[in-house]
Tab-separated table of C-alpha atoms and ligand atoms in Angstrom:
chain	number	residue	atom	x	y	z
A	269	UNK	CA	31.755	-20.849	-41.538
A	270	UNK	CA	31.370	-20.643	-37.859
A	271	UNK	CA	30.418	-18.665	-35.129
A	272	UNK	CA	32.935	-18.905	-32.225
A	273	UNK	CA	32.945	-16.860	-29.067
A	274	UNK	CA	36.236	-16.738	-27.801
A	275	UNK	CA	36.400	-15.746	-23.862
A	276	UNK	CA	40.127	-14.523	-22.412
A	277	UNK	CA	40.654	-14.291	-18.974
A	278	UNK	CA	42.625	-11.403	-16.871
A	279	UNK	CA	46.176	-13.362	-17.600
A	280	UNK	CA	45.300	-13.710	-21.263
A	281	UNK	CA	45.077	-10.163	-21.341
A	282	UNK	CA	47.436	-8.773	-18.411
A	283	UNK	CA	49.421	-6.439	-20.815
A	284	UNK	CA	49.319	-5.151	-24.294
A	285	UNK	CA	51.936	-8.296	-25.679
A	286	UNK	CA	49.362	-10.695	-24.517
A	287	UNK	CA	46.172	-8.523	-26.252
A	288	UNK	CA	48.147	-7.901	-29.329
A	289	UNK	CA	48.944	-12.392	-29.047
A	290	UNK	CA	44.746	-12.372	-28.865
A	291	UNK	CA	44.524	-10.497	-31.486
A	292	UNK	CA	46.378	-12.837	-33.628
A	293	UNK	CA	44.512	-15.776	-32.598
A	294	UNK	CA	41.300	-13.682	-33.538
A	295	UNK	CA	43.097	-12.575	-36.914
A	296	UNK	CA	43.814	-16.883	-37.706
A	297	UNK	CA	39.981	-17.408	-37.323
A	298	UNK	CA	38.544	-14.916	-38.829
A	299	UNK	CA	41.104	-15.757	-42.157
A	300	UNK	CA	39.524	-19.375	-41.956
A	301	UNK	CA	36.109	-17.676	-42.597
A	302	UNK	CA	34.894	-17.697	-39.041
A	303	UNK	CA	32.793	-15.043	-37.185
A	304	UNK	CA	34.313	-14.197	-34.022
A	305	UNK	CA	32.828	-12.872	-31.141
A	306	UNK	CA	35.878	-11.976	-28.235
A	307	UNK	CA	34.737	-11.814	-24.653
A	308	UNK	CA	37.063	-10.282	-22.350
A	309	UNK	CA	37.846	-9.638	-18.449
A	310	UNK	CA	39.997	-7.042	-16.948
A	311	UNK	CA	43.913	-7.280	-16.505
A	312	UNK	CA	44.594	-9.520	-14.247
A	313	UNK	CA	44.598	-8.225	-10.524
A	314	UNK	CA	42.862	-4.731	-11.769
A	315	UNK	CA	39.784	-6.193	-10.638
A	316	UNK	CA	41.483	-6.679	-7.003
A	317	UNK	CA	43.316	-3.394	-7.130
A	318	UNK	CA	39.755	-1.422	-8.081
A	319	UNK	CA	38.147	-3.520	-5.333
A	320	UNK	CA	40.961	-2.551	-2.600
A	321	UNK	CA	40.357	1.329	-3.627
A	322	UNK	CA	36.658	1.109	-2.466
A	323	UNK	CA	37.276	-0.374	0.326
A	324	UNK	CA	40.158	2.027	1.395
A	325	UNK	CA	36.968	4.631	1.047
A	326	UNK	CA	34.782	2.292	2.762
A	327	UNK	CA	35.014	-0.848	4.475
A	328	UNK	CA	32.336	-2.507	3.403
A	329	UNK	CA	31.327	-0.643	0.192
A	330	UNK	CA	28.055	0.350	-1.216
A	331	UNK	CA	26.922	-2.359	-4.030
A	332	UNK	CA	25.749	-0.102	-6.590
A	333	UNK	CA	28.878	2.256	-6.531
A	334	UNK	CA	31.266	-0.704	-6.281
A	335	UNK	CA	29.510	-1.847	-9.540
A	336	UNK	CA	30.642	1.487	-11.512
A	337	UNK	CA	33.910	1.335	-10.182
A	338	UNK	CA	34.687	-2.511	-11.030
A	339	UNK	CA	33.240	-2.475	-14.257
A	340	UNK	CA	35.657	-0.135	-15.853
A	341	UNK	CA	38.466	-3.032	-15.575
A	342	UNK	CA	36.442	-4.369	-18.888
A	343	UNK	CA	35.833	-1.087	-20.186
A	344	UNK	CA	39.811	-0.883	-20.657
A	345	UNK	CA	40.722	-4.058	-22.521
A	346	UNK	CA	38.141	-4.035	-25.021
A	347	UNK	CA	38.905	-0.976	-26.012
A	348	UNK	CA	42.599	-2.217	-26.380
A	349	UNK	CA	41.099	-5.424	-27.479
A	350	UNK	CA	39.576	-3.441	-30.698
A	351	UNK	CA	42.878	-1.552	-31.155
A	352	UNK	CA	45.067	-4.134	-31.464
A	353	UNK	CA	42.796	-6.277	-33.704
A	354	UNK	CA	42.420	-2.861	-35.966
A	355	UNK	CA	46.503	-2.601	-36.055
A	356	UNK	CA	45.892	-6.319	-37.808
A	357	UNK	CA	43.887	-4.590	-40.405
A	358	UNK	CA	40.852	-6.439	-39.018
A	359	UNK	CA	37.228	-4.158	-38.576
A	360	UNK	CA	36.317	-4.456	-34.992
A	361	UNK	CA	34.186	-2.686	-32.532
A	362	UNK	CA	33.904	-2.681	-28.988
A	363	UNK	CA	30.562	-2.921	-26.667
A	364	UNK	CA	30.220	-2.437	-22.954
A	365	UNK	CA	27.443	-5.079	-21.625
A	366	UNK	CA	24.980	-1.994	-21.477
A	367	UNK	CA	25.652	-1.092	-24.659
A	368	UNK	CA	24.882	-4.134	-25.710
A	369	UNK	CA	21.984	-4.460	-23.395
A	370	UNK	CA	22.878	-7.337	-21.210
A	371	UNK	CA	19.989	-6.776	-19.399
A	372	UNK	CA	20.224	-8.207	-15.600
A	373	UNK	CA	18.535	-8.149	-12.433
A	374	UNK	CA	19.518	-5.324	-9.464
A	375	UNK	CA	21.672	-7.695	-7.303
A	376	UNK	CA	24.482	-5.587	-7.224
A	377	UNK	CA	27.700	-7.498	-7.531
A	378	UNK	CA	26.475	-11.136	-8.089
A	379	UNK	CA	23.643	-10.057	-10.842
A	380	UNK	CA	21.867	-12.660	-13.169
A	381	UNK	CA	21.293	-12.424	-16.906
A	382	UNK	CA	17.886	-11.960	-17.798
A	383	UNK	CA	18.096	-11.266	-21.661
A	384	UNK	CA	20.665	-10.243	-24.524
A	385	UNK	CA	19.749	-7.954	-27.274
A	386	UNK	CA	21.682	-9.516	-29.769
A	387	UNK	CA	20.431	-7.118	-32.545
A	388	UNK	CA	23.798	-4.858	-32.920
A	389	UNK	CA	26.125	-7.414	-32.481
A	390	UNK	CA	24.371	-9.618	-35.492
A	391	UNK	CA	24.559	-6.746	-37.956
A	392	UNK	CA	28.379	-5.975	-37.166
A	393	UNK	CA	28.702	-9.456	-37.546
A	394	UNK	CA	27.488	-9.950	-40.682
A	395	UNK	CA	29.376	-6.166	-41.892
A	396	UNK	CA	32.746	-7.892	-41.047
A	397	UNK	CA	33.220	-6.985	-37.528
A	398	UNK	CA	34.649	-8.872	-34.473
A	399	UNK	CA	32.548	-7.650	-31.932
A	400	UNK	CA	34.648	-7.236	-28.708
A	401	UNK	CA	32.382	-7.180	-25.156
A	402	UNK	CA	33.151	-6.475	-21.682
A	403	UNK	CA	32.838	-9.452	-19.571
A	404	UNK	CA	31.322	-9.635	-15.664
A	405	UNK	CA	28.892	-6.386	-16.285
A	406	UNK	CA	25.369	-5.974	-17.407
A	407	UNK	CA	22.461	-3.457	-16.741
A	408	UNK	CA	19.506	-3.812	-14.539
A	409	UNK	CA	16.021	-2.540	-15.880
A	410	UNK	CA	16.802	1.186	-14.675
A	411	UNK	CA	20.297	1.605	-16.400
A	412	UNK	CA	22.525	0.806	-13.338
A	413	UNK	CA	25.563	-0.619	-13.872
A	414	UNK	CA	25.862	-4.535	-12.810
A	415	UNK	CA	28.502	-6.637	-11.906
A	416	UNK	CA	28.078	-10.866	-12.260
A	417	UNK	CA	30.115	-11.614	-9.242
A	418	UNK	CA	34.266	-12.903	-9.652
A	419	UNK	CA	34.788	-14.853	-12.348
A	420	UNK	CA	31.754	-13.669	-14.415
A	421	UNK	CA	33.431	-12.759	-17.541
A	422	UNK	CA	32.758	-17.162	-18.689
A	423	UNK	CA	29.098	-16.257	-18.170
A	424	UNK	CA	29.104	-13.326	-19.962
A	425	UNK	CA	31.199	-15.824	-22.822
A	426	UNK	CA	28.120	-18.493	-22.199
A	427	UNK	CA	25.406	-16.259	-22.467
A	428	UNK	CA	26.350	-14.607	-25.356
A	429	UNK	CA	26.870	-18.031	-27.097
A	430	UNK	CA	23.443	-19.184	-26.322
A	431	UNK	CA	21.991	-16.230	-27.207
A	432	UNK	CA	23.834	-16.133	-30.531
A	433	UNK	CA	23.652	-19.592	-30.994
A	434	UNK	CA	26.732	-19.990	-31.526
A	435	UNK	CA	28.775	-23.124	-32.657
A	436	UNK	CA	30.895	-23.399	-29.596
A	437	UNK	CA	32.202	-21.443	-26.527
A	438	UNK	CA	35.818	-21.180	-26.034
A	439	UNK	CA	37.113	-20.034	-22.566
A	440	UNK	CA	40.526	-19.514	-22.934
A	441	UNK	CA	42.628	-19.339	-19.624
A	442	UNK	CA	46.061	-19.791	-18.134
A	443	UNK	CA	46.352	-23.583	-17.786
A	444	UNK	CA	45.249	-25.616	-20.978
A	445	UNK	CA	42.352	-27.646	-19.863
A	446	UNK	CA	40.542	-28.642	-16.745
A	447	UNK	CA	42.655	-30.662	-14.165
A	448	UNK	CA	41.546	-33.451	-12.191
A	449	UNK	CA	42.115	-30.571	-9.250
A	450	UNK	CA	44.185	-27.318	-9.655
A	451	UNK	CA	47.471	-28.125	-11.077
A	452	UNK	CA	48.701	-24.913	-8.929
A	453	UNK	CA	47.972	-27.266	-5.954
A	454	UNK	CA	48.651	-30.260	-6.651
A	455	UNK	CA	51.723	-30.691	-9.977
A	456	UNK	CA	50.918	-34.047	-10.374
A	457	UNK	CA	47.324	-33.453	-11.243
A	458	UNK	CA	46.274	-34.376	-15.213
A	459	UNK	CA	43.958	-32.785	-17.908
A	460	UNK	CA	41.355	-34.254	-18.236
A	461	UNK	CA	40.405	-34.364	-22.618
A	462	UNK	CA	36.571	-34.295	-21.590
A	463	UNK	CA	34.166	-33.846	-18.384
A	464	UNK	CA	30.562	-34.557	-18.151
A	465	UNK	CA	28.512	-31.036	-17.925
A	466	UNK	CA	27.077	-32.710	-14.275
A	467	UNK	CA	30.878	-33.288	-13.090
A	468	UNK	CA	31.662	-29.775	-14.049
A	469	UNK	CA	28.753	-28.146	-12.409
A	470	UNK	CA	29.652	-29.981	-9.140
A	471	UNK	CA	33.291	-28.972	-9.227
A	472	UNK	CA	32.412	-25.243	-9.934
A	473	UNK	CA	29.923	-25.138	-7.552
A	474	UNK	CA	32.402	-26.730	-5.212
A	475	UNK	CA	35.564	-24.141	-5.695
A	476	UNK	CA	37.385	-24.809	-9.000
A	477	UNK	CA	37.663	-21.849	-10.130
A	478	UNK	CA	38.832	-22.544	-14.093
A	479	UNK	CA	34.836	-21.859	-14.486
A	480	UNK	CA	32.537	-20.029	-13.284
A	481	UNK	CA	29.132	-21.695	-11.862
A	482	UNK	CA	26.616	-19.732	-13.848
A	483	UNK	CA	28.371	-20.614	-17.046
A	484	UNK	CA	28.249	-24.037	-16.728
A	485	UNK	CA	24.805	-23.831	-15.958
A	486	UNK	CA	24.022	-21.530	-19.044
A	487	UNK	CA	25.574	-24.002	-20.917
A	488	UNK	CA	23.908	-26.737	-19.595
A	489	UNK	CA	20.461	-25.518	-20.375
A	490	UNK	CA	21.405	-24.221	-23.575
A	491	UNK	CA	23.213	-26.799	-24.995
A	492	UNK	CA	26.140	-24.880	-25.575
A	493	UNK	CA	29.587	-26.422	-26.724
A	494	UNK	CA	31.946	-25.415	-24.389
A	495	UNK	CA	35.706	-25.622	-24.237
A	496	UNK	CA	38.563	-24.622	-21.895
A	497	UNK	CA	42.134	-24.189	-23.855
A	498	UNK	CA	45.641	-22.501	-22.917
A	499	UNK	CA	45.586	-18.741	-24.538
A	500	UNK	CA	49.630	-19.329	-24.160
A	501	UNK	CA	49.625	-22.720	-26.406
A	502	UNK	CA	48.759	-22.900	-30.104
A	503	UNK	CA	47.957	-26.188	-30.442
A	504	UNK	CA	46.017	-28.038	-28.189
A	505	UNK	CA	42.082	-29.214	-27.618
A	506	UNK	CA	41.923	-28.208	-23.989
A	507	UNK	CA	39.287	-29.874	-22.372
A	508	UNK	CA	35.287	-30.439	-23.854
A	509	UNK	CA	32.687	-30.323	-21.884
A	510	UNK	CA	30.224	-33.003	-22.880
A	511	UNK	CA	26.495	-33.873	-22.241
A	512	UNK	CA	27.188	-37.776	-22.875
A	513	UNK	CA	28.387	-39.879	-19.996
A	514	UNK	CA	31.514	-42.289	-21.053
A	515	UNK	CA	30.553	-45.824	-21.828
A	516	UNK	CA	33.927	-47.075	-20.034
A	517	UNK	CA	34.825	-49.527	-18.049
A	518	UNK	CA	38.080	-48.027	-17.386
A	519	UNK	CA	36.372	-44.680	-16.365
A	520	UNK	CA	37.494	-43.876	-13.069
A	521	UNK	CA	35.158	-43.410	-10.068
A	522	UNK	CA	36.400	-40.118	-8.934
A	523	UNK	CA	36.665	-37.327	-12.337
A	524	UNK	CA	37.972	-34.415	-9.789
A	525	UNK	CA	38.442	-32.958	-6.716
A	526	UNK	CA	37.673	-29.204	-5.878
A	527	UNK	CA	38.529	-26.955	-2.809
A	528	UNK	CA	36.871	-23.940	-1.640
A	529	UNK	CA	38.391	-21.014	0.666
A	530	UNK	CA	35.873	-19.153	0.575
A	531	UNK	CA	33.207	-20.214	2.657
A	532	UNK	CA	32.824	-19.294	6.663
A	533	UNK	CA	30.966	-21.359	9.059
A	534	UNK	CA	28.060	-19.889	11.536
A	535	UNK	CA	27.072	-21.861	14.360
A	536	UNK	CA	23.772	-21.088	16.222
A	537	UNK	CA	23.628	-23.048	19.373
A	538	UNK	CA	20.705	-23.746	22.114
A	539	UNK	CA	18.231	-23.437	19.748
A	540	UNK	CA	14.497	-25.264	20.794
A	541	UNK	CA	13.710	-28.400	18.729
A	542	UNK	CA	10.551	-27.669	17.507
A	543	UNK	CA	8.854	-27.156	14.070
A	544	UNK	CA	9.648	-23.853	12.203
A	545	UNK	CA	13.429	-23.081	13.412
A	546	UNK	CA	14.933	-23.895	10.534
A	547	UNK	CA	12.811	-21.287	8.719
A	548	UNK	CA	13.223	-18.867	11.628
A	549	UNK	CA	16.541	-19.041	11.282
A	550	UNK	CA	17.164	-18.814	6.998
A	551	UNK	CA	14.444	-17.180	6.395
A	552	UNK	CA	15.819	-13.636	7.019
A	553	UNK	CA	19.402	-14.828	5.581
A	554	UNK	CA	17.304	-15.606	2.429
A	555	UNK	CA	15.438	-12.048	2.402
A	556	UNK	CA	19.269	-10.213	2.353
A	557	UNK	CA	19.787	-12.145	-0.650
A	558	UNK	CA	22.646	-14.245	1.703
A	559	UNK	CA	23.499	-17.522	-0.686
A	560	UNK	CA	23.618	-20.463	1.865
A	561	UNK	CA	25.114	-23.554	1.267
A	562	UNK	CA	25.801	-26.385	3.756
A	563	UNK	CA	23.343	-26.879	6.503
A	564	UNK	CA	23.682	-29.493	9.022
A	565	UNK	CA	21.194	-29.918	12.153
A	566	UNK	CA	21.712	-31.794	15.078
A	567	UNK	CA	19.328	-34.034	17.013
A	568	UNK	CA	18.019	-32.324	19.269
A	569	UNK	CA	18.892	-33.156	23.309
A	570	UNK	CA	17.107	-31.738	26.240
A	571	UNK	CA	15.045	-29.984	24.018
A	572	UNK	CA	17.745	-27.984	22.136
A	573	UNK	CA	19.472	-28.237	19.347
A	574	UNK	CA	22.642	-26.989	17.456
A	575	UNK	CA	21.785	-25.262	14.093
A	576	UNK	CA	25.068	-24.838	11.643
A	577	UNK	CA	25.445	-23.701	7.899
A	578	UNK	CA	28.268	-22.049	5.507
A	579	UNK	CA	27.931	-18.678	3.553
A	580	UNK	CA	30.338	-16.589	1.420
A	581	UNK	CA	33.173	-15.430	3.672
A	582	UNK	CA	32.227	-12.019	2.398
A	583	UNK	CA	28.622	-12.273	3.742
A	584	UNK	CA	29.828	-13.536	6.846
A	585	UNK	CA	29.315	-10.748	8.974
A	586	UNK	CA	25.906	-9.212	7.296
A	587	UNK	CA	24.420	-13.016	8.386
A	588	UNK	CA	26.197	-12.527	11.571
A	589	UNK	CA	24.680	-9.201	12.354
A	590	UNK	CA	20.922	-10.539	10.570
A	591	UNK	CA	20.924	-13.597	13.590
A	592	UNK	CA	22.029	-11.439	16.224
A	593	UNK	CA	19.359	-8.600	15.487
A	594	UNK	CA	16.377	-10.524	13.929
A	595	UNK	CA	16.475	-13.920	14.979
A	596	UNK	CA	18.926	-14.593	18.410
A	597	UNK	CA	16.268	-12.876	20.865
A	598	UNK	CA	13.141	-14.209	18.539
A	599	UNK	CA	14.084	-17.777	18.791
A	600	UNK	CA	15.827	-17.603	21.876
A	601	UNK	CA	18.955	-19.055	20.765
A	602	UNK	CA	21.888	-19.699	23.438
A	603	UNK	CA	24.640	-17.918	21.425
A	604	UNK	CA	25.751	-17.209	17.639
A	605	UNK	CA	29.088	-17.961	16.306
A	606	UNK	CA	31.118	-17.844	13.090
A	607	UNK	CA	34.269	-19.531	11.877
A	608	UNK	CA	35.755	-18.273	8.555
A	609	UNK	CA	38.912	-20.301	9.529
A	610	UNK	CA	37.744	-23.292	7.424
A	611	UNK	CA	37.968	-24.701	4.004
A	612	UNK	CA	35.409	-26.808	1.671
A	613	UNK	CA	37.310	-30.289	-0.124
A	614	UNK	CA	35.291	-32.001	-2.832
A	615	UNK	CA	35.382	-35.184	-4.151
A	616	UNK	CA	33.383	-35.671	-7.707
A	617	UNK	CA	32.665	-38.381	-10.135
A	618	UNK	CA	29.698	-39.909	-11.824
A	619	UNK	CA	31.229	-43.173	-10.903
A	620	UNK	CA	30.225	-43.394	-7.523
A	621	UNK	CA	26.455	-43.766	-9.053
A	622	UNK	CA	27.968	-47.521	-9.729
A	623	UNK	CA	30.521	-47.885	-6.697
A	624	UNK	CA	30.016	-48.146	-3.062
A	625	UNK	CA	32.682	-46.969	-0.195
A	626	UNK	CA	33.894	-43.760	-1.440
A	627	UNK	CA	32.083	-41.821	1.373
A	628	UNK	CA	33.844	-44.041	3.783
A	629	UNK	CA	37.241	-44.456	2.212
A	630	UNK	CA	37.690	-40.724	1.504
A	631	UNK	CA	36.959	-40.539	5.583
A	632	UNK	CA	39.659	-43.136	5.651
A	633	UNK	CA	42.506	-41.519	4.022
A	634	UNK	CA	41.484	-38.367	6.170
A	635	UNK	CA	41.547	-39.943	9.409
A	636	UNK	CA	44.819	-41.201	9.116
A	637	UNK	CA	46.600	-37.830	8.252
A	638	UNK	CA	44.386	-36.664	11.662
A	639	UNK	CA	42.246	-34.362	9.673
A	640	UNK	CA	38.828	-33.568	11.500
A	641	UNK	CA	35.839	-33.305	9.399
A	642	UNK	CA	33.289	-30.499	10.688
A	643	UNK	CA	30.655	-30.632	8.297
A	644	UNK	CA	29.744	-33.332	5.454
A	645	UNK	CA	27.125	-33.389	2.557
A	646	UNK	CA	26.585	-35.362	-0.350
A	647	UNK	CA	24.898	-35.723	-3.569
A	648	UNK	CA	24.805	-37.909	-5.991
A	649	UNK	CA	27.890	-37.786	-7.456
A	650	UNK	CA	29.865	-34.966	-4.701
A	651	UNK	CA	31.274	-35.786	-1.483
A	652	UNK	CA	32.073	-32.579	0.587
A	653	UNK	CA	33.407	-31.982	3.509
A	654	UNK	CA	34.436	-28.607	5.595
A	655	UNK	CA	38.235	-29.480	7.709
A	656	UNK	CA	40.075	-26.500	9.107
A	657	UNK	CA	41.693	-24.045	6.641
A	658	UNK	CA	45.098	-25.441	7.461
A	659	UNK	CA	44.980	-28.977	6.468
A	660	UNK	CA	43.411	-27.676	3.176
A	661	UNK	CA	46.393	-28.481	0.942
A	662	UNK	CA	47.095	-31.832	2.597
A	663	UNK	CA	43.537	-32.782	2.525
A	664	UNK	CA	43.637	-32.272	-1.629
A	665	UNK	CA	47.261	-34.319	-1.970
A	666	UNK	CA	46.150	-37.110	0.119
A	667	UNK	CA	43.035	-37.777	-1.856
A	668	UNK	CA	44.247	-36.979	-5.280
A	669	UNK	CA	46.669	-39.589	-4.644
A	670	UNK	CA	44.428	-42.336	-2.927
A	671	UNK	CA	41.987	-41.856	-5.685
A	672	UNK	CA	44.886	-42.475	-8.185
A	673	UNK	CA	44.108	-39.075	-10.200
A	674	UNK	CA	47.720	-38.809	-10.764
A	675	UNK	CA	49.209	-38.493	-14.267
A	676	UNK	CA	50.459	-42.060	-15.370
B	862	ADP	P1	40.824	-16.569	-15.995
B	862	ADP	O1	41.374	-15.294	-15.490
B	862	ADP	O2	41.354	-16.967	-17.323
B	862	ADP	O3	39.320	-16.612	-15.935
B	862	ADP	P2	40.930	-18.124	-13.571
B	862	ADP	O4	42.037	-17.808	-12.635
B	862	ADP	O5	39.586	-17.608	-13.254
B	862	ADP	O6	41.391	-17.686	-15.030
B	862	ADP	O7	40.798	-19.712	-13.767
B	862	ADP	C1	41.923	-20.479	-14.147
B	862	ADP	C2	42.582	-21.049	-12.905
B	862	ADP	O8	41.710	-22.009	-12.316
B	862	ADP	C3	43.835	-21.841	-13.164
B	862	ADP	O9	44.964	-20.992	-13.215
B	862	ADP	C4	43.889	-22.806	-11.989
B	862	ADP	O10	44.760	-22.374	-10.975
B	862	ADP	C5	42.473	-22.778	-11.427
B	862	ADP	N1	41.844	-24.098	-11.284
B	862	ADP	C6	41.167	-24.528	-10.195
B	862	ADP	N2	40.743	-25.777	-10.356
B	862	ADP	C7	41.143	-26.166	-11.583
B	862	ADP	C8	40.985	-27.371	-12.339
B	862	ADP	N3	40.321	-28.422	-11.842
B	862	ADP	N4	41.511	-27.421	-13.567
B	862	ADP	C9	42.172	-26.361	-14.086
B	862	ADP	N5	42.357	-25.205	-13.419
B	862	ADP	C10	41.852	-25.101	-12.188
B	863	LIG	N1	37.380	-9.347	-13.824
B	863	LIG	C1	36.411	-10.131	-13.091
B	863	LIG	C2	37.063	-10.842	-11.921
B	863	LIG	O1	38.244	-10.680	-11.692
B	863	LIG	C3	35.649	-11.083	-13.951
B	863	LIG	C4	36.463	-12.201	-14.564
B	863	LIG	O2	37.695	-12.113	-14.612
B	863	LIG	O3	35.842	-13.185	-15.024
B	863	LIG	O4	36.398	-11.541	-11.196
B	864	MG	MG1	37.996	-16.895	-14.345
């Protein structure tokens, strides 16, 4: 006997058909003696559609109130979740993540986990239940209602396998594995049957969206077996994430490549060169709880110097309006610009610990399709670089192909 949590994500549960096929899947595990655990998101697009009715009431709307409003997307399909395993004849029971007590912190709308009473869910557990909870929500230590930003139901999945210790996380999605780049981009791109946790975490924090950062990293820490399979396919072992690094000479360099749309650029210029203007500038970004994530800094000439980093395209014009207020007149700055017209394209492999020249051939293949690269970083085993939103998809084709991630 195991315990499994099984995660399904807004297509896997876009109408009742596709709940009652869940519910089926549940039933065949729970017959093999298994103790099931279902974590669930919202139909798919109800999350967008709740999102679009604050904003119609206003613009940029309040964090905590959004929070109420976008949880009840969950609130709705594990109730139906429950139903349709109870028209199996199976015993389950539904929890919302404060009834659980998915305790978080007050960040409204990108909250972290702090702690999981797993008491209730233990003793249904052992009485025979599947225990059906809302993914992407939580509670903060005075009983508001958190949200774990978009895609946060897989965390929710994580986080409830580590804290149950369970035997292995299974995210179940629309596509039946992870891709060596989204297979809705690029057709020719191929499942991959395992990725290293550190490849994983670099293409979620780079864009691919078939898992959500935080998850990865709860896994990671935790140890948790994690696995990404097709809700639409039977058979199938989807994709393991593993801690182990392949012993393989035919491994190839690059494992993935991930894209991001979501980031906007903001460009101080005519900044002085002297100590202290980095901080100047991120330190107030930092205090409105602003997520930065490429910086670049240019030598300074005549004494200035051009200051440039990416945030959330969301957050765009709260850091806007943070440098223009706080820091333009403080620093004395020559002007303050931002640029959500871009895109973020990420090349990943533990390979390149062991190969030189992929920095300078991925430039390469770029070049010659005349793509300009704004911004580049690196780490280890990531090579990104921010182009103009346009050449996005041709960016991705060009590489997946002159990295030969195509299927054979
Ligand atoms: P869910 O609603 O089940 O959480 P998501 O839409 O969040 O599903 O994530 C699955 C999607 O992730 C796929 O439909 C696919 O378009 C996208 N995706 C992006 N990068 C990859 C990748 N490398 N491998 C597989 N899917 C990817
Ligand atoms: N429903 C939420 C979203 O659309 C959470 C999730 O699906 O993981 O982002
Ligand atoms: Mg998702």
């Amino acid at each position: 006997m195991a315990l499994i949590v099984q995660k399904y994500g807004g297509t896997s549960v876009a109408n009742p058909e596709r709940i009652r096929n869940l519910a089926r899947r549940v039933a065949r595990y729970k017959a093999m003696g298994h103790q099931i655990v279902v974590v669930v998101s919202a139909m798919s697009g109800e999350t967008n559609r709740l999102l679009s009715l604050a904003k119609e009431i206003m613009p940029e709307p309040d964090p905590r109130e959004l929070d109420v409003m976008l949880s009840t997307g969950e609130q709705v399909t594990i109730s139906m979740t429950a139903l349709a395993l109870m028209e199996l004849g199976l015993k389950a029971k539904s929890y919302t993540g404060a009834q659980v007590k998915i305790l978080t912190d007050d960040a409204f709308t990108k909250a972290r986990i702090l702690s999981i009473d797993d008491n209730n869910i233990r003793q249904d557990l052992n009485d025979g239940y599947v225990v059906v909870v809302a993914g992407f929500q939580g509670v903060d230590a005075k009983g508001n209602i958190t949200t774990l930003g978009r895609g946060g139901s897989d965390t929710t999945g994580v986080a409830l396998a580590a804290a149950l210790k369970a035997d292995e996380c299974q995210i179940y999605t629309d596509v039946d594995g992870v891709y060596t780049t989204d297979p809705r981009l690029v057709p020719e791109a191929r499942r991959l049957s395992k990725i290293t946790f550190e490849e994983m975490l670099e293409l979620a924090s780079q864009g691919s969206k078939v898992l959500q950062i935080r998850s990865v990293e709860f896994a990671g820490k935790y140890k948790v077996k994690l696995r990404v399979l097709s809700s639409f396919e039977e058979e199938g072992d989807g994709t393991l994430i593993t801690f182990e690094e392949e012993n393989n000479m035919e491994q190839p360099v690059i494992s993935g490549i991930a894209f991001n749309r979501d980031e906007a650029k903001i460009t101080v210029l005519g900044v002085p060169d002297k100590p202290g203007i980095a901080y100047q500038i991120l330190g107030p970004i930092a205090e409105a709880n602003v997520d930065v994530d490429m910086i670049i800094q240019n030598t300074g000439a005549d004494g200035t110097t051009d200051f440039t980093f990416t945030v959330h395209k969301n957050e765009m014009n709260k850091a806007l309006s943070i440098l223009r207020d706080k820091v333009q007149g403080h620093i004395g700055a020559r002007e303050i610009s931002g640029d959500d017209k871009i895109a973020k394209v990420s090349i990943v492999g533990v390979g390149m610990r062991s190969h030189v020249g992929i920095a300078s051939k991925m430039f390469r293949i770029l070049a010659e399709e005349g793509i300009n690269i704004q911004m580049i970083s690196t780490s280890e085993i990531k090579i990104a670089v921010v182009i103009d939103e346009k050449y996005l998809e041709l960016a991705v084709r060009v590489l997946h192909k002159a990295f030969e991630l195509e299927q054979a």
